[in-house]
Short mmCIF file of C-alpha atoms in Angstrom, two decimals:
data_model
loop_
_atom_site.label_atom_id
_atom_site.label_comp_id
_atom_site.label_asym_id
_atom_site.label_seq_id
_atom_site.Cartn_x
_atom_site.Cartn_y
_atom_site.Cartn_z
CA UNK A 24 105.93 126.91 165.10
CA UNK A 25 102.17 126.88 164.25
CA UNK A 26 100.14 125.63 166.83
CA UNK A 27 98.14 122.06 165.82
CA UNK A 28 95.04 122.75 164.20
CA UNK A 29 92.06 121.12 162.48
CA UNK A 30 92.45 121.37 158.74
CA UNK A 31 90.62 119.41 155.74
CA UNK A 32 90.97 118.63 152.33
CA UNK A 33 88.77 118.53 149.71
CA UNK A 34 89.68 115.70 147.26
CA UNK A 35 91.12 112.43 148.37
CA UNK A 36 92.91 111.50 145.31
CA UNK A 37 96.36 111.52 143.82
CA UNK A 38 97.43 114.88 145.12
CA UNK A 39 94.68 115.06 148.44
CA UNK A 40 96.26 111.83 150.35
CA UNK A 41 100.00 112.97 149.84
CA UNK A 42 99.07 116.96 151.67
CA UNK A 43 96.57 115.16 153.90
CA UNK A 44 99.69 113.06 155.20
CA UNK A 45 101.96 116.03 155.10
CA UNK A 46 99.48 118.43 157.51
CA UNK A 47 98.88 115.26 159.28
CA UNK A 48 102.80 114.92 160.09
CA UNK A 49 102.94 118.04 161.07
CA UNK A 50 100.63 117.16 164.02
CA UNK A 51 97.53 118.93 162.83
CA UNK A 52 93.70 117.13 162.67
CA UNK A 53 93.19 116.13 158.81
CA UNK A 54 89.35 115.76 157.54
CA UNK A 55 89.49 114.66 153.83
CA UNK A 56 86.04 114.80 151.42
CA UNK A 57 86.28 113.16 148.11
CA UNK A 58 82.93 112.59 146.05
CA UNK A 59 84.19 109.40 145.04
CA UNK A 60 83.34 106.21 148.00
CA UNK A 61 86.05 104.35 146.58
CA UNK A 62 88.91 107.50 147.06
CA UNK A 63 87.42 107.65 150.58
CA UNK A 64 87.61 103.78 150.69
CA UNK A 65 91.22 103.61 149.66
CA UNK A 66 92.68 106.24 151.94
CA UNK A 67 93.71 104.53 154.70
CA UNK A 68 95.45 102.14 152.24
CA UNK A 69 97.34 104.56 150.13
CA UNK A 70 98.67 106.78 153.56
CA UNK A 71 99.82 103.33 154.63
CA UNK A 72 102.01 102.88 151.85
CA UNK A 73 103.71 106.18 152.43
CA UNK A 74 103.80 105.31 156.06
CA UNK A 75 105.87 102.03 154.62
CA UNK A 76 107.89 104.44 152.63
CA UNK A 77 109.22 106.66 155.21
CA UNK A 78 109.14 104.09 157.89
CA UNK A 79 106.92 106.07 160.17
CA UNK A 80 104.33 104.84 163.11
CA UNK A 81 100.65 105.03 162.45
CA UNK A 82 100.07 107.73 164.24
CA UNK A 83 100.41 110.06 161.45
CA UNK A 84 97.70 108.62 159.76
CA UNK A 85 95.47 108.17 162.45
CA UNK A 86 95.11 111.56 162.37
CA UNK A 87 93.64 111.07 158.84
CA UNK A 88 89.87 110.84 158.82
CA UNK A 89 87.96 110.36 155.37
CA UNK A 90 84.45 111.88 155.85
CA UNK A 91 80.94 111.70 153.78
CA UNK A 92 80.27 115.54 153.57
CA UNK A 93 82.58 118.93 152.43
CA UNK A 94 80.28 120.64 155.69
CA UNK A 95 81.97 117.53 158.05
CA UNK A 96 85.04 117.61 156.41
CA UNK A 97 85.27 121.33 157.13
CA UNK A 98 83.66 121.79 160.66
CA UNK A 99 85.83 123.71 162.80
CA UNK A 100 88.83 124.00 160.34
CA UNK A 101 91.40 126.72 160.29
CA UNK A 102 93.11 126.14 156.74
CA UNK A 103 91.29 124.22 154.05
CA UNK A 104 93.19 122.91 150.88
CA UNK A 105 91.07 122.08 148.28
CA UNK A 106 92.97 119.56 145.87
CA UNK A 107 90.40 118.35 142.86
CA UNK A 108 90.76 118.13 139.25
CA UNK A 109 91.50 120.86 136.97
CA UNK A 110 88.57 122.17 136.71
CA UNK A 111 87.82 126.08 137.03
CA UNK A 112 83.58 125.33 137.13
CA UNK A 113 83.78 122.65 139.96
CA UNK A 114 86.69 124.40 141.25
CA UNK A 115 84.65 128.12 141.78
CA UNK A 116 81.60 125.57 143.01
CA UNK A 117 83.53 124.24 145.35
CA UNK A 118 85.14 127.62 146.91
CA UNK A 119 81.37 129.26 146.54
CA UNK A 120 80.28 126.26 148.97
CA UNK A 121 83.21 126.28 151.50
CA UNK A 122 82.93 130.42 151.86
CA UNK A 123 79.31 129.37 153.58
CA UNK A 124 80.65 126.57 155.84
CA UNK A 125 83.58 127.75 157.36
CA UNK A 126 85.11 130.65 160.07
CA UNK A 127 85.99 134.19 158.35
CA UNK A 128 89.46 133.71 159.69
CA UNK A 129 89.38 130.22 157.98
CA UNK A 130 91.91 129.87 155.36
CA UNK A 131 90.75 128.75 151.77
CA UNK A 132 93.58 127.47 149.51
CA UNK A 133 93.73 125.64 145.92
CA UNK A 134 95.82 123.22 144.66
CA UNK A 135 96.16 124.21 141.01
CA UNK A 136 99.28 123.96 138.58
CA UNK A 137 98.32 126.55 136.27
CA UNK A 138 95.20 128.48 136.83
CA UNK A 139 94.42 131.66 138.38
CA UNK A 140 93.64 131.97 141.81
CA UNK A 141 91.50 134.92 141.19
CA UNK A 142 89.64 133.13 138.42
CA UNK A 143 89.18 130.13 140.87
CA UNK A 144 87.73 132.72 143.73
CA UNK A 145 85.91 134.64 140.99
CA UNK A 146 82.62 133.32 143.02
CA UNK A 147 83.94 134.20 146.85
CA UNK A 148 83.20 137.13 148.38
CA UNK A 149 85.49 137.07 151.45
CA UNK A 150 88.74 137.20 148.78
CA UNK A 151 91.18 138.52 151.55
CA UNK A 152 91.58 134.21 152.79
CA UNK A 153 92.04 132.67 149.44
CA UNK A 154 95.45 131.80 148.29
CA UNK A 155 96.89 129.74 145.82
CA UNK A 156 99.44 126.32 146.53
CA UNK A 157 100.44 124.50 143.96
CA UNK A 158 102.06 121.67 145.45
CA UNK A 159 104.44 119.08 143.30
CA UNK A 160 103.60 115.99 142.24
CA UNK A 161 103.81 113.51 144.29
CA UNK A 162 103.38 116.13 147.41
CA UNK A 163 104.75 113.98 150.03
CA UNK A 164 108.13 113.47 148.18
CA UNK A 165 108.60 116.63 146.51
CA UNK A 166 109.07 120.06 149.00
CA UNK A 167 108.67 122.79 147.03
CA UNK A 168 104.88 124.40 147.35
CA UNK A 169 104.35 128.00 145.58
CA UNK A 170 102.24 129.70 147.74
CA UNK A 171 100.37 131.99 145.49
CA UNK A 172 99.07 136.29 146.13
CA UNK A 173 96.30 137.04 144.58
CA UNK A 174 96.35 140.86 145.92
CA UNK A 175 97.64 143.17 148.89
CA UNK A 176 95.17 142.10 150.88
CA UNK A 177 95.91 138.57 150.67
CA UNK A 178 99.48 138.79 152.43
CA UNK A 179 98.32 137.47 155.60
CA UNK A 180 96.51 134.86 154.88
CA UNK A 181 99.86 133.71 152.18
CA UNK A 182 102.01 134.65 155.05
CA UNK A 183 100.20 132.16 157.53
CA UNK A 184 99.97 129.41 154.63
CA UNK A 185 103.60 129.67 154.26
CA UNK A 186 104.56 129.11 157.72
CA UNK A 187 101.87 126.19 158.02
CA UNK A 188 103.85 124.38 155.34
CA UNK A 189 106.84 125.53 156.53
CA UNK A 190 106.60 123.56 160.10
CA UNK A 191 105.15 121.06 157.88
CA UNK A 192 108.69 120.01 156.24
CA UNK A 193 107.86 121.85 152.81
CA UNK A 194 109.84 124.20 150.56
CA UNK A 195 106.97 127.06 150.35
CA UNK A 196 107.97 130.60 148.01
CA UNK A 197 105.97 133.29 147.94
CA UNK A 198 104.57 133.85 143.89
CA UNK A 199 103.76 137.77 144.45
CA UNK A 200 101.59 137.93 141.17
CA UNK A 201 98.89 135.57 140.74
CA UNK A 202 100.03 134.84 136.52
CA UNK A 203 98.99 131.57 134.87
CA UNK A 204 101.25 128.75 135.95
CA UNK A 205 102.84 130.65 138.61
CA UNK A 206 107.03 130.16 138.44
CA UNK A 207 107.55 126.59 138.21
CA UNK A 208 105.17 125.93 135.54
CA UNK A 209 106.16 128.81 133.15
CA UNK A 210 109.79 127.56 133.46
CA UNK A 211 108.92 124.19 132.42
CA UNK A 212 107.02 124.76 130.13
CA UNK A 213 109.28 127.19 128.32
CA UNK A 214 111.77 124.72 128.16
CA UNK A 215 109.31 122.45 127.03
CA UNK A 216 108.37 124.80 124.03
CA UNK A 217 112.05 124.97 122.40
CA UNK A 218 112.32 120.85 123.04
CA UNK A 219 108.82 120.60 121.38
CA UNK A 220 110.32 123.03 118.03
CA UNK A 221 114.16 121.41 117.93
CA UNK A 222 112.00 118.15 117.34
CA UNK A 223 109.67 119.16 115.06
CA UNK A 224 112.27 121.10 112.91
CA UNK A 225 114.61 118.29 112.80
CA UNK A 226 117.44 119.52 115.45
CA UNK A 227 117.37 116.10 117.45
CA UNK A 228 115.05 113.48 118.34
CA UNK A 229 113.01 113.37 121.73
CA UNK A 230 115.18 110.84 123.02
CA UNK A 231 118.52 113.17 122.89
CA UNK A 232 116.67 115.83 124.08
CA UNK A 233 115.70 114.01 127.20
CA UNK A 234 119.81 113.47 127.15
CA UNK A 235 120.94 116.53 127.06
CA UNK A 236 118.96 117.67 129.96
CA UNK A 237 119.47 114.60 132.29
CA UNK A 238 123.06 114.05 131.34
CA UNK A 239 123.65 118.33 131.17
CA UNK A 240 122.35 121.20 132.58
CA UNK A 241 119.90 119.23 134.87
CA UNK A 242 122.67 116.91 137.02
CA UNK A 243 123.61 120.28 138.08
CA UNK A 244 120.19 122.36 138.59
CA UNK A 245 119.14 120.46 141.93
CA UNK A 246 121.53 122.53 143.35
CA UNK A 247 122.29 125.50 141.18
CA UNK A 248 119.40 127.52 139.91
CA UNK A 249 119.25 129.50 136.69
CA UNK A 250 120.07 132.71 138.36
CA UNK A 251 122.90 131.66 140.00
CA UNK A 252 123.94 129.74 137.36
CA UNK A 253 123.59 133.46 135.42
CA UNK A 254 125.74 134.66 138.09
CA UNK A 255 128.31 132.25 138.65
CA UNK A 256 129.40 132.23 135.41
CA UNK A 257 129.08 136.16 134.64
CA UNK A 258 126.09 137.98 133.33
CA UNK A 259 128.51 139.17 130.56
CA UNK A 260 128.44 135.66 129.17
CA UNK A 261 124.99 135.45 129.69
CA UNK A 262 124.18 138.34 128.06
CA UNK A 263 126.47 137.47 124.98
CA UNK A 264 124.57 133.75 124.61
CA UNK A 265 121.41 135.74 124.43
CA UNK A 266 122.36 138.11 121.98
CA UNK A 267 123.03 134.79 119.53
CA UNK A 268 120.52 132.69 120.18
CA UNK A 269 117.36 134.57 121.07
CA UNK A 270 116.56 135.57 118.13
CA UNK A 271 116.49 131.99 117.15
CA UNK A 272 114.14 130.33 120.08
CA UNK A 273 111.37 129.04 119.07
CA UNK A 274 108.14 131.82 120.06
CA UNK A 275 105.13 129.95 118.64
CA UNK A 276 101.62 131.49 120.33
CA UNK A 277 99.90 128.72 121.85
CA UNK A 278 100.74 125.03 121.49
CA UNK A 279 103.20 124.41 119.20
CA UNK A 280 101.70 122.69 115.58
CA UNK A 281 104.13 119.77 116.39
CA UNK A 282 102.00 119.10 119.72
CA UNK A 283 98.89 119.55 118.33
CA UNK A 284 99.40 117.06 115.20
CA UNK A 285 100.84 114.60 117.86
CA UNK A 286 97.56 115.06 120.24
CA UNK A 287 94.86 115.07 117.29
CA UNK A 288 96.50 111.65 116.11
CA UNK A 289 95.89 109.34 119.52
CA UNK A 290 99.67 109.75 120.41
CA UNK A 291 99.46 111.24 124.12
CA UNK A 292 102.25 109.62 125.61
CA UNK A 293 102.90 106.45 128.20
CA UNK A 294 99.55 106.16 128.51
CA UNK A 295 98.48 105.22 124.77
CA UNK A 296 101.96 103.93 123.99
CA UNK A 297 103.42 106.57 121.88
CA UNK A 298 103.83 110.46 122.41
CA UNK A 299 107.29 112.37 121.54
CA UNK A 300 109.03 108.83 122.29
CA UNK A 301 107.53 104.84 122.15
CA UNK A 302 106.53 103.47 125.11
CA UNK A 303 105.95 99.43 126.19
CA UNK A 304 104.24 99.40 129.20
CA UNK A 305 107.47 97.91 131.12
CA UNK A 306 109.48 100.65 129.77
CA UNK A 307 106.59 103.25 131.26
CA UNK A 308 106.53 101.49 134.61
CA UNK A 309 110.33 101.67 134.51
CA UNK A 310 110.50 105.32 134.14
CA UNK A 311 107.75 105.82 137.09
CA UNK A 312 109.31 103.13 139.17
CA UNK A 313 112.94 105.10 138.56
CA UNK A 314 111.12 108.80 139.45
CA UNK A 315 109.62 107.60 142.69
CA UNK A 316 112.49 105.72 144.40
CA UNK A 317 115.10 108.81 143.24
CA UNK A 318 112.11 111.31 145.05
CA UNK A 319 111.47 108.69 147.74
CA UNK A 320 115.68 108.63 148.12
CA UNK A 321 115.66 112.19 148.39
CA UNK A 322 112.62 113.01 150.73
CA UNK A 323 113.80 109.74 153.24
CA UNK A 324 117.19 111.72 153.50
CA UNK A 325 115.77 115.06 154.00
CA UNK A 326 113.38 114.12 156.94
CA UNK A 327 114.68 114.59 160.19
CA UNK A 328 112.94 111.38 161.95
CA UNK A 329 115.25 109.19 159.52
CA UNK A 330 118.07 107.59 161.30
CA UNK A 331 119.59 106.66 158.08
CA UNK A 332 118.82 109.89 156.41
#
């Protein structure tokens, strides 16, 4: 078990409260910058509500403090997660500042879903302590974190990040190339690609897409990967499916034209009311409101202090 220690986070928002409450559950001393005085103002609030969530006492989140400085939020730490926008300029600023404030043995890690961790420490000197974690959104509710090697000599420091998160209740895998959107991110969004093209060539509509996968493959993939999915049912078959329909997936370079058209006309999705499907704001809020209790189900009967669970 890793022994309690002072950590911060840099970035109080959506994605900074939910790790600040997870290292904070785990026992450890949480220090959280944010630029903005209203994040900083609301964070109390917003670790309350996922204190109501999982029923817990408030002494997880008294060991939340929000603080007016990155140098105060940092003092003293041992592993630092900094969890802003996507941003590589404010991102390398930010990892160019904390090199100067904190230990050498300190640990510096990102929160990114998709970019480089080398291009994000392009500005740090001391590389050996940067790693990548992309934790899931919402962190508190989903377990899986990809912990994220840059290089050989980054091992230890991924090694220690994985057992911090570990004893922290999270699902952490070791990424041993640092390539753009890691492993979750490039299987999404491959599967996102041939959805986007069976659309836009007329295969199906968004809707039955969304169908196939919630009422198919996906009822299943919670607890049966792709490889042993591969496996279970022989790589024979496997390798007989590919051999008709590869040659036939979509392979478009770059976004696909159907994304772009739908992007360049206002249509971005829930939040301007149309995207691939139409969206009311009641049918938007439905579809969050459905996505957090199923993730809220799922993480109250995973965590050991649950009676119920």
């Amino acid at each position: 078990m890793t022994e309690q220690l002072k950590t911060a986070v840099i970035g109080a928002g959506l994605m900074g409260h939910g790790i600040a409450w997870l290292l904070a559950e785990a026992g450890h001393e949480v220090k959280v910058y944010d630029s903005s005085q209203e994040a900083l103002d609301s964070l109390q609030s917003r670790l309350a509500g996922i204190e109501a969530m999982f029923g817990a006492g408030p002494d997880v989140r008294a060991r939340v403090q929000g603080v007016g400085s990155v140098a105060e939020a940092v003092r003293g730490a041992s592993f630092v997660v900094e969890a802003v926008i996507e941003n590589v300029p404010l991102k390398q600023s930010i990892f160019e500042e904390l090199e100067g404030l904190v230990s050498p043995e300190c640990i510096l890690a990102s929160n990114t879903s998709s970019i480089p961790t080398r291009i994000i420490a392009a500005k740090v000197k001391t590389k050996h302590r940067v790693v990548g974690t992309h934790f899931w959104n919402p962190p508190h509710l989903v377990p899986l974190v990809e912990v994220v090697q840059m290089a050989e000599e980054n091992l230890p420091a991924v090694e220690k990040t994985i057992q911090i998160l570990a004893d922290a209740g999270r699902k952490p895998v070791h990424a041993r190339k640092d390539v753009p959107g890691f492993i979750g991110n490039r299987l999404q969004h491959a599967l996102k690609r041939e959805a986007i093209a069976m659309v836009a060539n007329g295969v199906c509509d968004a809707e039955t897409i969304d169908d196939v996968v919630k009422y198919g493959f996906g009822r299943r993939m919670a607890v049966l990967g792709p490889m042993e999915q591969s496996d279970l049912v022989g790589l024979d078959l496997t390798r007989a499916i590919h051999e008709t329909i590869m040659p036939d997936l979509d392979n478009t370079a770059g976004p696909h034209p159907y994304l772009v058209e739908c992007c360049e006309a206002g249509k971005l999705g829930m939040k301007s009311g149309e995207g691939f499907r139409k969206w009311t704001p009641e049918s938007a809020d439905a579809v969050r409101d459905q996505l957090r209790d199923f993730l809220a189900a799922q993480a109250r009967g995973n965590n050991p202090g649950n009676e119920d669970g």
